[in-house]
Coordinates of C-alpha atoms in Angstrom, one line a residue:
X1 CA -2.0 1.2 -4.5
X2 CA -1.4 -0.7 -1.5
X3 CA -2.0 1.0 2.1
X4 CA 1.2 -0.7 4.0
X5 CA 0.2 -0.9 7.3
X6 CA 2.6 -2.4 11.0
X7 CA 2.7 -6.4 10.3
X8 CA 2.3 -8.7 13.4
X9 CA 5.3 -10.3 14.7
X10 CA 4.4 -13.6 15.9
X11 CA 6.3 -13.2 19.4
X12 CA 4.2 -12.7 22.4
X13 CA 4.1 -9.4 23.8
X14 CA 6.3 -7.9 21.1
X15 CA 4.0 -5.1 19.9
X16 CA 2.6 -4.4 23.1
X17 CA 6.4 -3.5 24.2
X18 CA 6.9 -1.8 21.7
X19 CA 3.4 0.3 21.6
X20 CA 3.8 0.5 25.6
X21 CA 6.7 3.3 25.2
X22 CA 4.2 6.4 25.8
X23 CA 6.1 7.6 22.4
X24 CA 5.7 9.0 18.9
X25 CA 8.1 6.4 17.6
X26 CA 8.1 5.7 13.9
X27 CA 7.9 2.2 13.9
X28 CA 6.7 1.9 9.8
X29 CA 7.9 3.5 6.9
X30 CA 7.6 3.6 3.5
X31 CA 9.9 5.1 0.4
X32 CA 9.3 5.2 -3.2
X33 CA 12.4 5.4 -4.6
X34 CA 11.0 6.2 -7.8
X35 CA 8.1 7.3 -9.4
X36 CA 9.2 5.9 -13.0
X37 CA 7.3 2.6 -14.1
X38 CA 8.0 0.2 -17.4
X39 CA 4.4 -0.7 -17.4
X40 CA 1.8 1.5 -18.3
X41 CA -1.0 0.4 -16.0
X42 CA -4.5 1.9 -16.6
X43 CA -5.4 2.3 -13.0
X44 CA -2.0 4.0 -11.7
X45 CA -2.0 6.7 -9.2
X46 CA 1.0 8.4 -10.3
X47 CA -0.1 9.8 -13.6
X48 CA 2.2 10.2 -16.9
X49 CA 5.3 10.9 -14.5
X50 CA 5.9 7.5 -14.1
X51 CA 7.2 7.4 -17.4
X52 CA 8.2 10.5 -18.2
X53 CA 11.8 12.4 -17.1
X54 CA 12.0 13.3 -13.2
X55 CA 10.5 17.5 -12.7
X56 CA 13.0 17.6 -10.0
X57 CA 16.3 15.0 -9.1
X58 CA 15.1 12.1 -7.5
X59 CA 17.0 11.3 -4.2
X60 CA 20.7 9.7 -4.9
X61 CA 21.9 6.5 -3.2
X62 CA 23.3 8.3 -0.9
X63 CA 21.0 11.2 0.4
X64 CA 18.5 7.6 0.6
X65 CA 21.3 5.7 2.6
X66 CA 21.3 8.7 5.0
X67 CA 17.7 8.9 5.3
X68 CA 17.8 5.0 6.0
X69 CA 20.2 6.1 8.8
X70 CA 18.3 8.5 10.4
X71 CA 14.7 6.8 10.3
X72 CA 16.7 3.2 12.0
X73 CA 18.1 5.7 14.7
X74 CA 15.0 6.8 15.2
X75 CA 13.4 3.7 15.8
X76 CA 11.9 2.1 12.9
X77 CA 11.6 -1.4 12.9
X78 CA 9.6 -1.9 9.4
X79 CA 10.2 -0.3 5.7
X80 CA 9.1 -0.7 2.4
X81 CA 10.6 -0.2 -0.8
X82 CA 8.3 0.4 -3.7
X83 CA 7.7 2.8 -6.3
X84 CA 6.7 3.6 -9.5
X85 CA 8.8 0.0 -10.5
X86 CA 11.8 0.4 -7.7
X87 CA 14.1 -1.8 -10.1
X88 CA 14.2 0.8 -12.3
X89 CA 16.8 2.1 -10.2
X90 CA 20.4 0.1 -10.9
X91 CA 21.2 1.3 -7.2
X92 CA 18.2 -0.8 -6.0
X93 CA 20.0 -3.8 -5.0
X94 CA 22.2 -1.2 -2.7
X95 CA 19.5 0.5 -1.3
X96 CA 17.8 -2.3 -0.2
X97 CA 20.7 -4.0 1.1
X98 CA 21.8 -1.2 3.4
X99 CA 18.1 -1.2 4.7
X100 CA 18.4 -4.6 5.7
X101 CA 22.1 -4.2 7.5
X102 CA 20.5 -1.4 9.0
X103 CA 18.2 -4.0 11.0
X104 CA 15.0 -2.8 9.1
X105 CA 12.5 -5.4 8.4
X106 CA 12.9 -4.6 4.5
X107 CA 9.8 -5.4 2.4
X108 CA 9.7 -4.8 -1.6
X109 CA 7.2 -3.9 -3.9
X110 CA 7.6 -4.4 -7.6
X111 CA 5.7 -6.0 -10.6
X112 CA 8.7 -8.4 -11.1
X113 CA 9.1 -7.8 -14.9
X114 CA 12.7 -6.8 -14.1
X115 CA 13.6 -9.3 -11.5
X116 CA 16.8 -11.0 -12.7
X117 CA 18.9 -14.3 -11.9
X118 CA 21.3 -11.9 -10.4
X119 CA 19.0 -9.7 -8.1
X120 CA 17.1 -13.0 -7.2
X121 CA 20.3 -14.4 -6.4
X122 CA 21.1 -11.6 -3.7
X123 CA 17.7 -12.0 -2.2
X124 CA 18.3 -15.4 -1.5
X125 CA 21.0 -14.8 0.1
X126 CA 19.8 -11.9 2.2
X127 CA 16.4 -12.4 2.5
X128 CA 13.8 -10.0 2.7
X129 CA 10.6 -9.2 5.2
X130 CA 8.7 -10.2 2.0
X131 CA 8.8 -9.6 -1.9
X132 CA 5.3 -9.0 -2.9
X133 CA 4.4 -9.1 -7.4
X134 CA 0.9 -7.9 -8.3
X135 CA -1.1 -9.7 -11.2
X136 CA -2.9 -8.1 -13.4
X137 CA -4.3 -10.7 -15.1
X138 CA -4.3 -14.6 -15.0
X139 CA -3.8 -14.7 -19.0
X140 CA -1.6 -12.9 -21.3
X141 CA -4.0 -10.8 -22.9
X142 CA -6.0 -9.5 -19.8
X143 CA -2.4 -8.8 -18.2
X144 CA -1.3 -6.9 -21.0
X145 CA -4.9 -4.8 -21.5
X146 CA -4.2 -3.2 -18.0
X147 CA -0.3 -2.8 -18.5
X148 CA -0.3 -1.7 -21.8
X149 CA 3.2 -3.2 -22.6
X150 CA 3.5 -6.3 -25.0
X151 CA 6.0 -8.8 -23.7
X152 CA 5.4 -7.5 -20.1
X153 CA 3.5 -11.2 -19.1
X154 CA 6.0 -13.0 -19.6
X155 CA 8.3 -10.9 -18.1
X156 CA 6.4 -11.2 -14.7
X157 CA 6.2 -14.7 -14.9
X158 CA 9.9 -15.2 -15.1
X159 CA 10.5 -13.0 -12.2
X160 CA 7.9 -15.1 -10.1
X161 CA 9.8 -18.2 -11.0
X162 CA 13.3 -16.9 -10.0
X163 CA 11.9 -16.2 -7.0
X164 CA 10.3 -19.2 -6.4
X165 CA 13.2 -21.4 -7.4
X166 CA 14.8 -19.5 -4.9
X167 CA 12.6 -20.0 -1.6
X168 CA 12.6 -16.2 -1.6
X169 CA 9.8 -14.9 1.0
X170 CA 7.1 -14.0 -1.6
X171 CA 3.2 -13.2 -1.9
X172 CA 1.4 -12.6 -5.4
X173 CA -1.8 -9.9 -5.4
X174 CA -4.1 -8.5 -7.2
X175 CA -5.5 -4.8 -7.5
X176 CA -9.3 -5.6 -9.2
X177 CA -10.1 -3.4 -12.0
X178 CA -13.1 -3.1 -14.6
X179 CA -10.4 -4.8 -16.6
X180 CA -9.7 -8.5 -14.9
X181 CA -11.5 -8.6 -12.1
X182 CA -13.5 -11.9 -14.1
X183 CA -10.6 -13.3 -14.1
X184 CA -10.1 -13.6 -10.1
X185 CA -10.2 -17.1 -9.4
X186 CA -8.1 -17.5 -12.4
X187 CA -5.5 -15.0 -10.7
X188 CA -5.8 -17.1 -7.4
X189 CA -5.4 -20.4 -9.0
X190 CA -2.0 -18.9 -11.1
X191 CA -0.8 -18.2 -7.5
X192 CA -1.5 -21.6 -5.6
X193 CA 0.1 -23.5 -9.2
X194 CA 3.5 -21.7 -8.1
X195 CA 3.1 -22.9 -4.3
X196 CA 2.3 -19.7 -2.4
X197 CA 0.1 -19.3 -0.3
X198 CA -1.4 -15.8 1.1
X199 CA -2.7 -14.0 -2.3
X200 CA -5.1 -11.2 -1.7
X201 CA -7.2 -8.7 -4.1
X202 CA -7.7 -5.7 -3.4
X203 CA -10.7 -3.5 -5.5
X204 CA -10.3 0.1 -3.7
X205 CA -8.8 2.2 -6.6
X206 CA -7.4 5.2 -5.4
X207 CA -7.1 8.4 -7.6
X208 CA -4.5 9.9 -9.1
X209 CA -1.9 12.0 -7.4
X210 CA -3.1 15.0 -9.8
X211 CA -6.5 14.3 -8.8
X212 CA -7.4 13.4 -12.2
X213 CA -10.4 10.8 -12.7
X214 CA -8.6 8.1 -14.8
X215 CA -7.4 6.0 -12.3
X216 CA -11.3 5.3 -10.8
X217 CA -12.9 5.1 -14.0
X218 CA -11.5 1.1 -13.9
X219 CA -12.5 0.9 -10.5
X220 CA -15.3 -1.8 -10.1
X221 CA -19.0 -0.6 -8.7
X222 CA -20.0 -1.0 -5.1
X223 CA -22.3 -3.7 -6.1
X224 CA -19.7 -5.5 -8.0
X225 CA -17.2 -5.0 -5.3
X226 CA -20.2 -7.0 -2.8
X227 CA -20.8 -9.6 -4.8
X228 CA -17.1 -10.5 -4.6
X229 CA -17.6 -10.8 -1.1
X230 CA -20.2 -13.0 -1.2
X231 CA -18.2 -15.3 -3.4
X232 CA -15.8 -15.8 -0.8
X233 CA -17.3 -16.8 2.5
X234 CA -13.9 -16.7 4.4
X235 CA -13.8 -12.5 3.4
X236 CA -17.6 -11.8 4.2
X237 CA -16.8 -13.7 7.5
X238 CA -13.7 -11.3 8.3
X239 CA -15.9 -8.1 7.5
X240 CA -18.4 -9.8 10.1
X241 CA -16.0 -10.0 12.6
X242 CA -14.3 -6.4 12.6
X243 CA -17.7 -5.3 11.9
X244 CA -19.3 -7.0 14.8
X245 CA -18.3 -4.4 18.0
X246 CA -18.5 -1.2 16.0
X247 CA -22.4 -2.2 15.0
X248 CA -24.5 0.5 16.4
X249 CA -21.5 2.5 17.9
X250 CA -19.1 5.9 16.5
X251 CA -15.5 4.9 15.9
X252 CA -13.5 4.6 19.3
X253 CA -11.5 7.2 17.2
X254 CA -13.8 10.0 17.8
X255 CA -13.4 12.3 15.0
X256 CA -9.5 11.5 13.8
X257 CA -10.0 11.8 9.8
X258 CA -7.1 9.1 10.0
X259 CA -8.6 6.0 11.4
X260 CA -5.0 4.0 11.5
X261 CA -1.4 5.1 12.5
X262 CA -0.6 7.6 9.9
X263 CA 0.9 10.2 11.5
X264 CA 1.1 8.5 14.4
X265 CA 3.3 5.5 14.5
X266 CA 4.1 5.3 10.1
X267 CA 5.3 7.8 7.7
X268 CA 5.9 7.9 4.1
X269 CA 8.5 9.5 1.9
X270 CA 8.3 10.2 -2.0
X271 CA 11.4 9.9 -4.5
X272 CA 12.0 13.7 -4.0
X273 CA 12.3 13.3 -0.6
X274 CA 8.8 15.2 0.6
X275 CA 7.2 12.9 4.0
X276 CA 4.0 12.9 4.5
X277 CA 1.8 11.3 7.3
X278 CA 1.3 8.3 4.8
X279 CA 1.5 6.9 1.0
X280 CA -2.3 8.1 -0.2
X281 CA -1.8 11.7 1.9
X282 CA 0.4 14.3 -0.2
X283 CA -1.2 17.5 -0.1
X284 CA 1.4 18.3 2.8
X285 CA 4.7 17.2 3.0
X286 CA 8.1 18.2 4.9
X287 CA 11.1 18.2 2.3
X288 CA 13.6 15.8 4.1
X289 CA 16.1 17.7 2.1
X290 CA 16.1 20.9 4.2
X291 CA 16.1 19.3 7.1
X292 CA 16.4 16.0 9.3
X293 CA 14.1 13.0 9.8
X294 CA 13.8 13.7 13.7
X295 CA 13.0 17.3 12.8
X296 CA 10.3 16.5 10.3
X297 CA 9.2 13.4 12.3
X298 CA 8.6 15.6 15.9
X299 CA 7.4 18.9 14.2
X300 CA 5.8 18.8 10.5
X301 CA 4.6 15.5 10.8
X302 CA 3.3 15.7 14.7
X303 CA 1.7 19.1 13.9
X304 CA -0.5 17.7 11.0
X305 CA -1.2 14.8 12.8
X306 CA -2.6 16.8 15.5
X307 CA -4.0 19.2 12.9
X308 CA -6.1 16.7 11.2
X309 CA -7.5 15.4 14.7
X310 CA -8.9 18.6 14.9
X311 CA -11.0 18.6 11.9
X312 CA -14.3 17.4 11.8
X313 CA -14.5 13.8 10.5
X314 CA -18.2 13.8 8.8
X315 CA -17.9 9.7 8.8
X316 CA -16.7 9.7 12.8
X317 CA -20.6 8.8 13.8
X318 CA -20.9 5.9 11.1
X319 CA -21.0 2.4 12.7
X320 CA -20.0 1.6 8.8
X321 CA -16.7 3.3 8.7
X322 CA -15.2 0.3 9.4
X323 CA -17.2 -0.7 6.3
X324 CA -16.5 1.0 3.5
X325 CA -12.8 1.6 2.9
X326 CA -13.4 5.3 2.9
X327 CA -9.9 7.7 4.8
X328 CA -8.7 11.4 4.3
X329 CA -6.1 10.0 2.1
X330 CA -8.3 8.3 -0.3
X331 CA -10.6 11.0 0.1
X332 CA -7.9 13.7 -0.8
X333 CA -6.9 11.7 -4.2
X334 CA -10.7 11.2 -5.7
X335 CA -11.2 13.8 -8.5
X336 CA -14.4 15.6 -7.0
X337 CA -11.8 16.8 -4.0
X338 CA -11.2 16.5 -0.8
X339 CA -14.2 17.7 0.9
X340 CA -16.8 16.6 -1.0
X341 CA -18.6 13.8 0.2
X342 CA -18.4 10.2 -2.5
X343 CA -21.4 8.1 -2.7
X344 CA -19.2 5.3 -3.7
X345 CA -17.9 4.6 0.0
X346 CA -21.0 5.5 1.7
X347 CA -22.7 2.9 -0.7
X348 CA -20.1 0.1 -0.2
X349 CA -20.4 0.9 3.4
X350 CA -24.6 0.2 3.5
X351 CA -24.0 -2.3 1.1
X352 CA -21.3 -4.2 3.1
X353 CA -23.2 -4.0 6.3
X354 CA -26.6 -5.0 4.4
X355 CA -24.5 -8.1 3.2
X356 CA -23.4 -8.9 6.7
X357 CA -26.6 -8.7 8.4
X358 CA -28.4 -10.7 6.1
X359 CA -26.0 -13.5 6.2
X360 CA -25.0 -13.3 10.1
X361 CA -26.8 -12.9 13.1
X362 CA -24.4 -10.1 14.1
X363 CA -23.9 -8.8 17.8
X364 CA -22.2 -5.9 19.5

């Protein structure tokens, strides 16, 4: 599961006028406008719901239109569509063209088995932020081990090439499991024969949403995960850098258990319509449905924000918190809870850091 975070605009000064404001202003969103998913991937954090019937309605076209409506008054400037599989939806294509109208910086999410001549068509001619497709594998039989769904390779690889034949804004990923991850450089190489540039993997396998183990038992080992990063020198480098003034030093974040904007300056809000302070945090939410955006962004999701500063962040003192991938959201989805303490980040964090300082002469 990806962790959307505020993109850069490349205009001087942009985000410091916007940041400058002294406000709470919800500049990032994201919405899942499902939970449902064609593929069965083995590393999913929504559990059997994705393909299962909806427990409660999910939100109609237009209860999402007006939610659109109230998050761009309020001042967002980014969104993200995803899901579950977002084309799933046949109102999709409206949703995320009333997002765009809106003036939203509209990203999507999806795994582009369902892309079609006809959607692709529409997002040439209003292009998106950004269409990003994972991979799960660089070869038909590794792609369909971690989707489960015969046929589904192919699939993706036709959506890619709509997309491509149409210039459409678009960046192909990967999410490294126990499953593919030997097949990386294939995954990379598969990208760069299509003409895109920007692919990125991503290891950290969150848990499920039910807190169930399945999702992390494909989740590669902190040692594994290292020795990815010493495979690409242009990766260790970037840890180096952001790793460089925090050596030796607690997080300028004192003891915040959210270390980025959650709460803050993003929000997140699940097909049902619960927000939360951000996509990997559920165990509170605000049910948009009983009330408004503004009321939910200025009360619930203010009050946990300031409620979580309060707690005691155990990691606050580590230098290597910048390190090892470890937040309250991840933290909240692992299986042994939300409290307990995971060796796995404090390893990849030692780890990480041994890796750095034994390749770099690294100075605060």
């Amino acid at each position: 599961m990806d962790c959307p975070q505020i993109e850069i605009i490349e205009q001087p000064g942009f985000f410091d006028r916007v940041k400058s404001s002294g406000k709470r202003n919800p500049l990032s969103g994201s919405l899942e406008v499902t939970f449902r998913c064609n593929l069965r991937c083995a590393h999913c954090y929504v559990g059997d719901s994705r393909y299962s019937s909806p427990t409660s309605p999910e939100l109609t076209t237009f209860e999402i239109k007006n939610l659109l409506d109230q998050v761009s008054e309020a001042g967002c400037l980014w969104m993200l569509l995803t899901g579950g599989e977002p084309l799933l939806r046949p109102d999709l294509p409206d949703i995320y063209l009333y997002s765009r109208q809106l003036g939203l910086l509209t990203t999507l999410f999806t795994n582009g088995t369902l892309i079609t001549s006809r959607f692709a068509d529409l997002l040439a001619k209003q292009p998106p932020k950004g269409v990003e497709i994972t991979l799960y594998g660089a070869t038909k039989q590794t792609y369909e081990r971690v989707t489960g769904i015969p046929g589904s390779f192919e699939k993706c690889m036709r959506g890619i090439q709509l997309l491509v034949e149409r210039s459409v804004p678009l960046k192909l990923k990967t999410v490294l499991l126990t499953l593919n991850h030997s097949e990386l450089d294939a995954m990379h190489s598969l990208s760069d024969s299509f003409g895109l540039e920007g692919f990125r993997y991503d290891p950290m396998i969150a848990g499920r949403l039910d807190r169930t183990g399945h999702a992390v038992s494909t989740r590669l080992t902190a040692e594994e995960i290292i020795a990815l990063d010493f495979a690409d020198p242009k990766r260790l480098a970037e840890w180096a850098e952001l790793y460089a003034p925090r050596r030796d030093k607690p997080s300028s974040q004192g003891n915040r258990y959210y270390q980025c904007g959650a709460g803050k300056d993003t929000f997140h809000i699940d097909p049902y319509g619960q927000m939360s302070v951000c996509i990997l945090s559920r165990a509170r939410t605000y049910n948009l449905c009983n009330g408004s955006f503004q009321e939910g962004w200025d009360g619930f999701i203010k009050q946990e924000s300031e409620r979580l500063s309060l707690n005691i962040n155990p990691c606050a003192a580590c230098d290597k918190i910048a390190l090892c991938g470890k937040c309250a959201g991840r933290t909240e989805l692992e299986p042994n809870g939300e409290k307990s303490d995971d060796p796995f980040y404090c390893r990849l964090g030692h780890l990480r850091a041994s890796a750095i300082t034994s390749t770099y002469s690294v100075r605060s």
